[in-house]
PDB file of C-alpha atoms and ligand atoms in Angstrom:
ATOM      1  CA  MET A1431      10.700  16.722  12.726  1.00 89.00           C
ATOM      2  CA  GLN A1432      10.878  14.851  15.987  1.00 95.00           C
ATOM      3  CA  THR A1433      10.344  11.095  15.648  1.00 97.00           C
ATOM      4  CA  GLN A1434      10.241   7.932  17.681  1.00 98.00           C
ATOM      5  CA  PRO A1435      10.617   4.412  16.285  1.00 98.00           C
ATOM      6  CA  LEU A1436       7.470   2.313  15.891  1.00 98.00           C
ATOM      7  CA  ASP A1437       7.276  -1.108  17.529  1.00 96.00           C
ATOM      8  CA  GLY A1438       8.078  -3.639  14.847  1.00 97.00           C
ATOM      9  CA  ALA A1439      10.575  -3.939  12.037  1.00 98.00           C
ATOM     10  CA  PHE A1440      10.562  -0.387  10.692  1.00 98.00           C
ATOM     11  CA  GLY A1441       8.816   2.971  10.589  1.00 98.00           C
ATOM     12  CA  ALA A1442       8.606   6.005  12.847  1.00 98.00           C
ATOM     13  CA  GLN A1443       5.962   8.057  14.578  1.00 98.00           C
ATOM     14  CA  VAL A1444       6.292  11.771  13.920  1.00 98.00           C
ATOM     15  CA  LEU A1445       5.559  13.946  16.941  1.00 97.00           C
ATOM     16  CA  ASN A1446       4.106  17.441  17.256  1.00 91.00           C
ATOM     17  CA  VAL A1447       3.053  18.026  13.658  1.00 95.00           C
ATOM     18  CA  ASN A1448      -0.345  19.333  12.639  1.00 96.00           C
ATOM     19  CA  LEU A1449      -0.551  18.215   9.025  1.00 96.00           C
ATOM     20  CA  SER A1450      -3.460  20.431   8.033  1.00 93.00           C
ATOM     21  CA  GLU A1451      -1.378  23.494   9.004  1.00 93.00           C
ATOM     22  CA  ALA A1452       1.823  22.237   7.357  1.00 90.00           C
ATOM     23  CA  VAL A1453       0.433  21.621   3.848  1.00 88.00           C
ATOM     24  CA  ASP A1454       1.462  24.897   2.263  1.00 85.00           C
ATOM     25  CA  ASP A1455       4.992  24.810   3.605  1.00 89.00           C
ATOM     26  CA  GLU A1456       7.515  23.807   0.929  1.00 92.00           C
ATOM     27  CA  ALA A1457      10.294  23.211   3.440  1.00 93.00           C
ATOM     28  CA  PHE A1458       7.984  20.862   5.323  1.00 93.00           C
ATOM     29  CA  ALA A1459       7.195  18.909   2.131  1.00 94.00           C
ATOM     30  CA  LYS A1460      10.902  18.489   1.416  1.00 95.00           C
ATOM     31  CA  GLU A1461      11.669  17.322   4.926  1.00 96.00           C
ATOM     32  CA  LEU A1462       8.682  14.973   4.865  1.00 96.00           C
ATOM     33  CA  ARG A1463       9.861  13.297   1.690  1.00 96.00           C
ATOM     34  CA  ALA A1464      13.391  12.851   3.038  1.00 97.00           C
ATOM     35  CA  LEU A1465      12.044  11.339   6.257  1.00 97.00           C
ATOM     36  CA  LEU A1466       9.742   8.994   4.345  1.00 98.00           C
ATOM     37  CA  LEU A1467      12.647   7.767   2.220  1.00 98.00           C
ATOM     38  CA  GLN A1468      14.621   7.067   5.368  1.00 98.00           C
ATOM     39  CA  GLU A1469      11.873   5.397   7.430  1.00 98.00           C
ATOM     40  CA  ARG A1470       9.561   4.021   4.662  1.00 98.00           C
ATOM     41  CA  LEU A1471       6.584   4.313   7.064  1.00 98.00           C
ATOM     42  CA  LEU A1472       5.543   7.425   8.981  1.00 98.00           C
ATOM     43  CA  VAL A1473       2.682   7.700  11.440  1.00 98.00           C
ATOM     44  CA  PHE A1474       1.057  10.897  12.682  1.00 98.00           C
ATOM     45  CA  ARG A1475      -1.470  10.661  15.523  1.00 98.00           C
ATOM     46  CA  ASP A1476      -4.380  12.952  16.423  1.00 98.00           C
ATOM     47  CA  GLN A1477      -4.807  14.663  13.070  1.00 98.00           C
ATOM     48  CA  GLN A1478      -8.026  16.410  12.062  1.00 97.00           C
ATOM     49  CA  LEU A1479      -8.494  15.767   8.346  1.00 98.00           C
ATOM     50  CA  ASP A1480     -11.342  15.376   5.901  1.00 97.00           C
ATOM     51  CA  ALA A1481     -11.198  14.233   2.280  1.00 98.00           C
ATOM     52  CA  ARG A1482     -10.107  17.654   0.992  1.00 97.00           C
ATOM     53  CA  THR A1483      -7.392  18.258   3.577  1.00 97.00           C
ATOM     54  CA  LEU A1484      -6.116  14.700   3.104  1.00 98.00           C
ATOM     55  CA  ARG A1485      -5.846  15.432  -0.621  1.00 97.00           C
ATOM     56  CA  ASP A1486      -3.863  18.582   0.169  1.00 96.00           C
ATOM     57  CA  VAL A1487      -1.517  16.687   2.495  1.00 96.00           C
ATOM     58  CA  GLY A1488      -1.088  14.020  -0.200  1.00 97.00           C
ATOM     59  CA  ARG A1489       0.000  16.668  -2.692  1.00 95.00           C
ATOM     60  CA  CYS A1490       3.010  17.432  -0.471  1.00 94.00           C
ATOM     61  CA  LEU A1491       4.523  14.247  -1.905  1.00 96.00           C
ATOM     62  CA  GLY A1492       3.480  14.631  -5.549  1.00 96.00           C
ATOM     63  CA  SER A1493       0.630  14.223  -8.038  1.00 97.00           C
ATOM     64  CA  LEU A1494      -2.231  12.082  -6.888  1.00 98.00           C
ATOM     65  CA  ASP A1495      -3.664   9.041  -8.616  1.00 97.00           C
ATOM     66  CA  VAL A1496      -7.357   8.750  -9.460  1.00 96.00           C
ATOM     67  CA  HIS A1497      -8.009   5.054  -8.946  1.00 94.00           C
ATOM     68  CA  PRO A1498      -9.635   3.543 -12.036  1.00 90.00           C
ATOM     69  CA  PHE A1499     -11.416   0.764 -10.137  1.00 92.00           C
ATOM     70  CA  ILE A1500     -12.512   2.260  -6.797  1.00 91.00           C
ATOM     71  CA  GLU A1501     -15.380   4.753  -6.464  1.00 91.00           C
ATOM     72  CA  PRO A1502     -14.004   8.022  -5.077  1.00 95.00           C
ATOM     73  CA  VAL A1503     -15.451  10.230  -2.380  1.00 96.00           C
ATOM     74  CA  GLU A1504     -18.016  12.538  -3.966  1.00 95.00           C
ATOM     75  CA  GLY A1505     -16.407  15.744  -5.241  1.00 97.00           C
ATOM     76  CA  VAL A1506     -12.841  14.628  -4.411  1.00 98.00           C
ATOM     77  CA  PRO A1507     -11.775  12.171  -7.134  1.00 98.00           C
ATOM     78  CA  GLU A1508      -8.297  11.600  -5.684  1.00 98.00           C
ATOM     79  CA  VAL A1509      -9.678  10.271  -2.387  1.00 98.00           C
ATOM     80  CA  VAL A1510     -11.287   6.885  -1.836  1.00 97.00           C
ATOM     81  CA  ALA A1511     -13.122   5.737   1.281  1.00 96.00           C
ATOM     82  CA  ILE A1512     -12.150   2.262   2.412  1.00 96.00           C
ATOM     83  CA  VAL A1513     -15.063   1.180   4.546  1.00 96.00           C
ATOM     84  CA  LYS A1514     -16.052  -2.108   6.074  1.00 96.00           C
ATOM     85  CA  GLU A1515     -19.573  -1.934   7.458  1.00 95.00           C
ATOM     86  CA  ALA A1516     -20.395  -3.772  10.685  1.00 96.00           C
ATOM     87  CA  ASP A1517     -22.421  -6.396   8.793  1.00 94.00           C
ATOM     88  CA  GLU A1518     -19.801  -7.064   6.083  1.00 93.00           C
ATOM     89  CA  ARG A1519     -17.642 -10.162   6.175  1.00 92.00           C
ATOM     90  CA  GLN A1520     -14.989  -9.412   3.533  1.00 91.00           C
ATOM     91  CA  ASN A1521     -12.571  -6.549   4.005  1.00 94.00           C
ATOM     92  CA  PHE A1522     -10.758  -4.549   1.350  1.00 93.00           C
ATOM     93  CA  GLY A1523      -6.993  -4.811   0.877  1.00 95.00           C
ATOM     94  CA  GLY A1524      -6.847  -8.009   2.912  1.00 96.00           C
ATOM     95  CA  ALA A1525      -4.146  -9.697   0.820  1.00 97.00           C
ATOM     96  CA  TRP A1526      -0.524  -8.497   0.887  1.00 98.00           C
ATOM     97  CA  HIS A1527       0.031  -5.964  -1.880  1.00 98.00           C
ATOM     98  CA  SER A1528       1.942  -2.953  -3.007  1.00 97.00           C
ATOM     99  CA  GLU A1529      -0.479  -0.266  -4.219  1.00 96.00           C
ATOM    100  CA  VAL A1530      -1.469  -0.617  -7.905  1.00 97.00           C
ATOM    101  CA  SER A1531       1.584  -2.720  -8.813  1.00 97.00           C
ATOM    102  CA  PHE A1532      -0.485  -3.686 -11.886  1.00 96.00           C
ATOM    103  CA  TYR A1533       0.054  -0.182 -13.362  1.00 96.00           C
ATOM    104  CA  GLU A1534       2.901   0.410 -15.822  1.00 97.00           C
ATOM    105  CA  GLU A1535       3.932   3.139 -13.375  1.00 98.00           C
ATOM    106  CA  PRO A1536       2.862   1.973  -9.907  1.00 98.00           C
ATOM    107  CA  ALA A1537       2.370   4.237  -6.908  1.00 98.00           C
ATOM    108  CA  MET A1538       5.175   6.068  -5.159  1.00 98.00           C
ATOM    109  CA  GLY A1539       3.300   6.262  -1.877  1.00 98.00           C
ATOM    110  CA  THR A1540       0.049   5.936   0.033  1.00 98.00           C
ATOM    111  CA  MET A1541      -1.535   8.034   2.769  1.00 98.00           C
ATOM    112  CA  LEU A1542      -4.240   6.348   4.818  1.00 98.00           C
ATOM    113  CA  TYR A1543      -6.270   8.238   7.416  1.00 98.00           C
ATOM    114  CA  ALA A1544      -8.441   6.588  10.064  1.00 98.00           C
ATOM    115  CA  VAL A1545     -11.916   8.103  10.444  1.00 98.00           C
ATOM    116  CA  GLU A1546     -13.550   5.305  12.431  1.00 98.00           C
ATOM    117  CA  THR A1547     -11.777   2.286  13.908  1.00 98.00           C
ATOM    118  CA  PRO A1548     -13.025  -0.866  15.621  1.00 98.00           C
ATOM    119  CA  GLU A1549     -12.560  -1.176  19.393  1.00 96.00           C
ATOM    120  CA  ASP A1550     -10.171  -4.061  18.755  1.00 95.00           C
ATOM    121  CA  GLY A1551      -8.466  -5.245  15.587  1.00 97.00           C
ATOM    122  CA  GLY A1552      -8.412  -3.700  12.126  1.00 98.00           C
ATOM    123  CA  ASP A1553      -4.634  -3.217  12.216  1.00 98.00           C
ATOM    124  CA  THR A1554      -2.567  -2.934   9.035  1.00 98.00           C
ATOM    125  CA  LEU A1555       0.593  -4.985   8.556  1.00 98.00           C
ATOM    126  CA  LEU A1556       3.432  -3.423   6.570  1.00 98.00           C
ATOM    127  CA  ALA A1557       6.571  -5.186   5.372  1.00 98.00           C
ATOM    128  CA  ASP A1558       9.954  -3.709   4.510  1.00 98.00           C
ATOM    129  CA  ALA A1559      10.883  -4.933   1.010  1.00 98.00           C
ATOM    130  CA  VAL A1560      14.471  -3.618   1.145  1.00 98.00           C
ATOM    131  CA  ARG A1561      15.302  -5.620   4.265  1.00 98.00           C
ATOM    132  CA  ALA A1562      13.526  -8.618   2.690  1.00 98.00           C
ATOM    133  CA  TRP A1563      15.849  -8.407  -0.325  1.00 98.00           C
ATOM    134  CA  GLU A1564      18.944  -7.960   1.849  1.00 98.00           C
ATOM    135  CA  ALA A1565      18.063 -11.014   3.968  1.00 98.00           C
ATOM    136  CA  LEU A1566      17.692 -13.420   1.027  1.00 98.00           C
ATOM    137  CA  PRO A1567      20.389 -16.076   0.682  1.00 97.00           C
ATOM    138  CA  ALA A1568      23.019 -15.115  -1.890  1.00 98.00           C
ATOM    139  CA  GLU A1569      22.011 -18.048  -4.092  1.00 97.00           C
ATOM    140  CA  THR A1570      18.367 -16.916  -4.264  1.00 97.00           C
ATOM    141  CA  ARG A1571      19.435 -13.337  -4.977  1.00 97.00           C
ATOM    142  CA  LYS A1572      21.529 -14.560  -7.873  1.00 97.00           C
ATOM    143  CA  ARG A1573      18.655 -16.675  -9.176  1.00 96.00           C
ATOM    144  CA  ILE A1574      16.047 -13.907  -9.181  1.00 98.00           C
ATOM    145  CA  ASP A1575      17.985 -10.726  -9.958  1.00 95.00           C
ATOM    146  CA  GLY A1576      17.250  -9.937 -13.600  1.00 95.00           C
ATOM    147  CA  LEU A1577      13.892 -11.785 -13.731  1.00 98.00           C
ATOM    148  CA  ARG A1578      10.712  -9.897 -14.542  1.00 98.00           C
ATOM    149  CA  ALA A1579       7.450 -10.569 -12.718  1.00 98.00           C
ATOM    150  CA  LEU A1580       3.969 -10.230 -14.215  1.00 98.00           C
ATOM    151  CA  HIS A1581       1.384  -8.158 -12.361  1.00 98.00           C
ATOM    152  CA  SER A1582      -2.355  -8.025 -13.035  1.00 96.00           C
ATOM    153  CA  ALA A1583      -5.590  -6.770 -11.485  1.00 93.00           C
ATOM    154  CA  GLU A1584      -7.902  -8.920 -13.636  1.00 90.00           C
ATOM    155  CA  HIS A1585      -8.605 -11.512 -10.945  1.00 90.00           C
ATOM    156  CA  VAL A1586      -9.251  -8.742  -8.395  1.00 86.00           C
ATOM    157  CA  TYR A1587     -11.137  -5.895 -10.131  1.00 88.00           C
ATOM    158  CA  GLY A1588     -12.026  -7.558 -13.476  1.00 86.00           C
ATOM    159  CA  VAL A1589     -15.103  -9.438 -14.668  1.00 85.00           C
ATOM    160  CA  GLY A1590     -15.526 -12.514 -12.468  1.00 86.00           C
ATOM    161  CA  GLY A1591     -12.822 -11.160 -10.125  1.00 87.00           C
ATOM    162  CA  PHE A1592     -12.684 -11.092  -6.346  1.00 87.00           C
ATOM    163  CA  TYR A1593     -14.408  -7.680  -6.122  1.00 85.00           C
ATOM    164  CA  GLN A1594     -17.045  -8.282  -8.825  1.00 83.00           C
ATOM    165  CA  ASP A1595     -19.924  -8.041  -6.314  1.00 84.00           C
ATOM    166  CA  ARG A1596     -18.721  -4.622  -5.159  1.00 82.00           C
ATOM    167  CA  ALA A1597     -18.709  -3.383  -8.755  1.00 81.00           C
ATOM    168  CA  GLN A1598     -22.259  -4.619  -9.232  1.00 82.00           C
ATOM    169  CA  GLY A1599     -23.606  -2.596  -6.323  1.00 79.00           C
ATOM    170  CA  ALA A1600     -23.479  -5.220  -3.562  1.00 78.00           C
ATOM    171  CA  ALA A1601     -24.081  -3.698  -0.146  1.00 76.00           C
ATOM    172  CA  SER A1602     -20.483  -3.044   0.744  1.00 82.00           C
ATOM    173  CA  GLY A1603     -18.676  -0.051   2.164  1.00 88.00           C
ATOM    174  CA  THR A1604     -15.961   0.090  -0.500  1.00 90.00           C
ATOM    175  CA  LYS A1605     -17.431   0.220  -3.977  1.00 86.00           C
ATOM    176  CA  THR A1606     -15.453  -0.657  -7.079  1.00 89.00           C
ATOM    177  CA  ARG A1607     -16.070   0.310 -10.718  1.00 87.00           C
ATOM    178  CA  GLY A1608     -14.766  -0.082 -14.270  1.00 85.00           C
ATOM    179  CA  MET A1609     -14.613  -3.880 -14.214  1.00 86.00           C
ATOM    180  CA  ASP A1610     -14.757  -4.048 -18.035  1.00 84.00           C
ATOM    181  CA  ALA A1611     -11.765  -1.740 -18.395  1.00 86.00           C
ATOM    182  CA  VAL A1612      -9.311  -3.879 -16.427  1.00 86.00           C
ATOM    183  CA  GLN A1613      -6.291  -4.502 -18.669  1.00 83.00           C
ATOM    184  CA  GLY A1614      -4.044  -7.551 -18.918  1.00 87.00           C
ATOM    185  CA  ARG A1615      -0.620  -8.064 -17.420  1.00 94.00           C
ATOM    186  CA  VAL A1616       2.330  -5.709 -17.017  1.00 97.00           C
ATOM    187  CA  SER A1617       5.863  -6.799 -16.258  1.00 98.00           C
ATOM    188  CA  HIS A1618       8.236  -5.294 -13.684  1.00 98.00           C
ATOM    189  CA  PRO A1619      11.672  -6.309 -12.439  1.00 98.00           C
ATOM    190  CA  LEU A1620      11.316  -8.813  -9.624  1.00 98.00           C
ATOM    191  CA  VAL A1621      14.150  -6.956  -7.961  1.00 98.00           C
ATOM    192  CA  ARG A1622      13.743  -3.235  -8.573  1.00 98.00           C
ATOM    193  CA  THR A1623      16.023  -0.375  -7.652  1.00 98.00           C
ATOM    194  CA  HIS A1624      14.603   2.459  -5.600  1.00 98.00           C
ATOM    195  CA  PRO A1625      14.589   5.521  -7.882  1.00 98.00           C
ATOM    196  CA  GLU A1626      15.564   7.900  -5.073  1.00 97.00           C
ATOM    197  CA  THR A1627      17.760   5.909  -2.672  1.00 97.00           C
ATOM    198  CA  GLY A1628      19.301   3.340  -5.044  1.00 98.00           C
ATOM    199  CA  GLU A1629      18.395   0.494  -2.655  1.00 98.00           C
ATOM    200  CA  LYS A1630      17.397  -2.884  -4.069  1.00 98.00           C
ATOM    201  CA  ILE A1631      13.844  -4.017  -3.401  1.00 98.00           C
ATOM    202  CA  LEU A1632      12.124  -7.403  -3.564  1.00 98.00           C
ATOM    203  CA  TYR A1633       9.111  -6.334  -5.628  1.00 98.00           C
ATOM    204  CA  VAL A1634       6.596  -9.168  -5.449  1.00 98.00           C
ATOM    205  CA  ASN A1635       3.185  -9.360  -3.802  1.00 98.00           C
ATOM    206  CA  LEU A1636       0.417 -11.864  -3.244  1.00 97.00           C
ATOM    207  CA  ALA A1637      -2.525  -9.852  -4.586  1.00 96.00           C
ATOM    208  CA  PHE A1638      -1.206  -8.763  -7.982  1.00 97.00           C
ATOM    209  CA  THR A1639       1.946 -10.736  -8.921  1.00 98.00           C
ATOM    210  CA  VAL A1640       0.676 -13.540 -11.139  1.00 97.00           C
ATOM    211  CA  GLY A1641       3.724 -14.996 -12.870  1.00 98.00           C
ATOM    212  CA  ILE A1642       7.292 -14.614 -14.071  1.00 98.00           C
ATOM    213  CA  GLU A1643       8.082 -13.654 -17.633  1.00 97.00           C
ATOM    214  CA  GLY A1644       9.308 -16.608 -19.706  1.00 97.00           C
ATOM    215  CA  MET A1645       8.860 -19.126 -16.866  1.00 97.00           C
ATOM    216  CA  PRO A1646       6.184 -21.827 -16.891  1.00 98.00           C
ATOM    217  CA  ASP A1647       3.558 -21.375 -14.171  1.00 96.00           C
ATOM    218  CA  GLU A1648       4.420 -24.642 -12.461  1.00 97.00           C
ATOM    219  CA  GLU A1649       7.944 -23.306 -11.902  1.00 97.00           C
ATOM    220  CA  ALA A1650       7.018 -19.643 -11.314  1.00 98.00           C
ATOM    221  CA  ARG A1651       4.247 -20.157  -8.736  1.00 97.00           C
ATOM    222  CA  PRO A1652       6.336 -22.028  -6.145  1.00 97.00           C
ATOM    223  CA  LEU A1653       9.149 -19.490  -6.537  1.00 98.00           C
ATOM    224  CA  LEU A1654       6.730 -16.570  -6.128  1.00 98.00           C
ATOM    225  CA  ASN A1655       5.102 -18.218  -3.112  1.00 98.00           C
ATOM    226  CA  GLU A1656       8.483 -18.740  -1.475  1.00 98.00           C
ATOM    227  CA  LEU A1657       9.495 -15.116  -2.099  1.00 98.00           C
ATOM    228  CA  ILE A1658       6.153 -13.718  -0.896  1.00 98.00           C
ATOM    229  CA  GLN A1659       6.288 -15.777   2.262  1.00 98.00           C
ATOM    230  CA  HIS A1660       9.824 -14.577   2.929  1.00 98.00           C
ATOM    231  CA  ALA A1661       8.980 -10.919   2.166  1.00 98.00           C
ATOM    232  CA  THR A1662       6.018 -10.859   4.560  1.00 98.00           C
ATOM    233  CA  SER A1663       7.601 -12.798   7.411  1.00 98.00           C
ATOM    234  CA  LYS A1664       7.899 -11.385  10.916  1.00 97.00           C
ATOM    235  CA  PRO A1665      11.427  -9.919  10.835  1.00 98.00           C
ATOM    236  CA  PHE A1666      10.339  -7.418   8.164  1.00 98.00           C
ATOM    237  CA  VAL A1667       6.870  -6.536   9.485  1.00 98.00           C
ATOM    238  CA  THR A1668       5.444  -3.651  11.499  1.00 98.00           C
ATOM    239  CA  ARG A1669       1.902  -3.943  12.824  1.00 98.00           C
ATOM    240  CA  LEU A1670       0.178  -0.588  12.774  1.00 98.00           C
ATOM    241  CA  GLN A1671      -2.641   0.034  15.234  1.00 98.00           C
ATOM    242  CA  TRP A1672      -5.054   2.761  14.268  1.00 98.00           C
ATOM    243  CA  GLN A1673      -7.025   5.263  16.275  1.00 98.00           C
ATOM    244  CA  PRO A1674      -9.435   7.797  14.801  1.00 98.00           C
ATOM    245  CA  GLY A1675      -7.203  10.660  13.621  1.00 98.00           C
ATOM    246  CA  THR A1676      -4.160   8.496  12.786  1.00 98.00           C
ATOM    247  CA  LEU A1677      -2.561   9.275   9.420  1.00 98.00           C
ATOM    248  CA  ALA A1678       0.008   6.810   8.081  1.00 98.00           C
ATOM    249  CA  MET A1679       2.053   7.257   4.930  1.00 98.00           C
ATOM    250  CA  TRP A1680       4.316   4.697   3.350  1.00 98.00           C
ATOM    251  CA  ASP A1681       6.641   4.300   0.409  1.00 98.00           C
ATOM    252  CA  ASN A1682       4.979   1.804  -1.950  1.00 98.00           C
ATOM    253  CA  ARG A1683       8.166   1.049  -3.800  1.00 98.00           C
ATOM    254  CA  SER A1684       9.964  -0.286  -0.754  1.00 98.00           C
ATOM    255  CA  THR A1685       7.062  -1.741   1.281  1.00 98.00           C
ATOM    256  CA  GLN A1686       3.947  -3.818   0.917  1.00 98.00           C
ATOM    257  CA  HIS A1687       0.916  -4.032   3.212  1.00 98.00           C
ATOM    258  CA  CYS A1688      -2.147  -5.983   4.204  1.00 98.00           C
ATOM    259  CA  ALA A1689      -5.308  -4.999   6.130  1.00 98.00           C
ATOM    260  CA  LEU A1690      -6.303  -7.467   8.866  1.00 98.00           C
ATOM    261  CA  ASN A1691      -9.898  -8.650   8.955  1.00 97.00           C
ATOM    262  CA  ASP A1692     -10.413  -9.525  12.617  1.00 97.00           C
ATOM    263  CA  TYR A1693     -13.187  -7.177  13.789  1.00 97.00           C
ATOM    264  CA  ARG A1694     -16.442  -8.837  12.817  1.00 96.00           C
ATOM    265  CA  GLY A1695     -19.512  -6.817  13.786  1.00 97.00           C
ATOM    266  CA  GLN A1696     -17.624  -3.500  13.977  1.00 97.00           C
ATOM    267  CA  ARG A1697     -17.281  -0.689  11.459  1.00 97.00           C
ATOM    268  CA  ARG A1698     -13.993   0.653  10.088  1.00 98.00           C
ATOM    269  CA  GLU A1699     -13.658   3.718   7.833  1.00 98.00           C
ATOM    270  CA  MET A1700     -10.460   5.012   6.277  1.00 98.00           C
ATOM    271  CA  LEU A1701      -9.702   7.676   3.661  1.00 98.00           C
ATOM    272  CA  ARG A1702      -6.886   7.057   1.203  1.00 98.00           C
ATOM    273  CA  VAL A1703      -4.829   8.936  -1.342  1.00 98.00           C
ATOM    274  CA  VAL A1704      -2.200   7.377  -3.556  1.00 98.00           C
ATOM    275  CA  ILE A1705       0.777   9.341  -4.900  1.00 98.00           C
ATOM    276  CA  GLU A1706       1.797   8.616  -8.470  1.00 98.00           C
ATOM    277  CA  GLY A1707       5.080   6.846  -9.116  1.00 98.00           C
ATOM    278  CA  ASP A1708       7.279   5.879 -12.028  1.00 97.00           C
ATOM    279  CA  ARG A1709       8.184   2.818 -14.058  1.00 98.00           C
ATOM    280  CA  PRO A1710      10.155   0.326 -11.949  1.00 98.00           C
ATOM    281  CA  VAL A1711      13.716  -0.362 -13.120  1.00 98.00           C
TER     282      VAL A1711
HETATM  283  C1  SIN B2893      -5.141  -0.483   1.413  1.00 55.37           C
HETATM  284  O1  SIN B2893      -4.854  -1.606   1.052  1.00 55.37           O
HETATM  285  O2  SIN B2893      -4.791   0.499   0.776  1.00 55.37           O
HETATM  286  C2  SIN B2893      -5.926  -0.285   2.696  1.00 55.37           C
HETATM  287  C3  SIN B2893      -5.270  -0.880   3.871  1.00 55.37           C
HETATM  288  C4  SIN B2893      -6.117  -0.783   5.108  1.00 55.37           C
HETATM  289  O3  SIN B2893      -7.322  -0.506   5.010  1.00 55.37           O
HETATM  290  O4  SIN B2893      -5.583  -0.998   6.197  1.00 55.37           O
END
């Protein structure tokens, strides 16, 4: 595959690939995975996908997740529509996060496809969590390696959580569900090792990381805040601009992301699949 680097800290645009034609090609799937491991973020422009073809492209990378707390597209349970209507104020995914880090086995990857984009704004920021780890001072690395962080979705998808209105049928483009089923906390290494490349990863995010195992909150919160701020700072970030037909895929183990909410009065519609992952070690 022919690529060119994206502007920003990492990632590549892949040229001359029609994803809907490539889906049944095993050699393509293998090459795609290898390229994703290398670049962490891949962007394909001018694709013609719908929910079903996006699902098929997603399967090139593995089994797909059915999100327990987001309403899927009708008839395609693996695909969710992430929509912000022109009259909505709050966007979805607007805090830095790594997909479903509150699962025991969080996502391996995400594919996000732009159906409708605002004239200006609506970009997604992505941060490279391997480079973030590598750039930490040796003293901080020593302090945090071996700690386990707590992740939870309760305050986001649960009763009384940030998305409660969406689960109760508020007029919003992205509907959530299953608020009563949101479970408590899971713990993951704060510094995980990539299961395929062996790289070390700073695995902490603003949306779902809520504490550190065995550490009082008043000590854990400032440490988490410092790490999150470091991990999402400019040297590690790529800003992805969408056009209708853009498909981006990223490795959720080694990146985190955040959707910008700077397009009031305009509509944005994306389709998303999430590829299942394994238990972080
Ligand atoms: C997400 O958080 O998965 C969606 C990001 C976006 O809409 O840009």
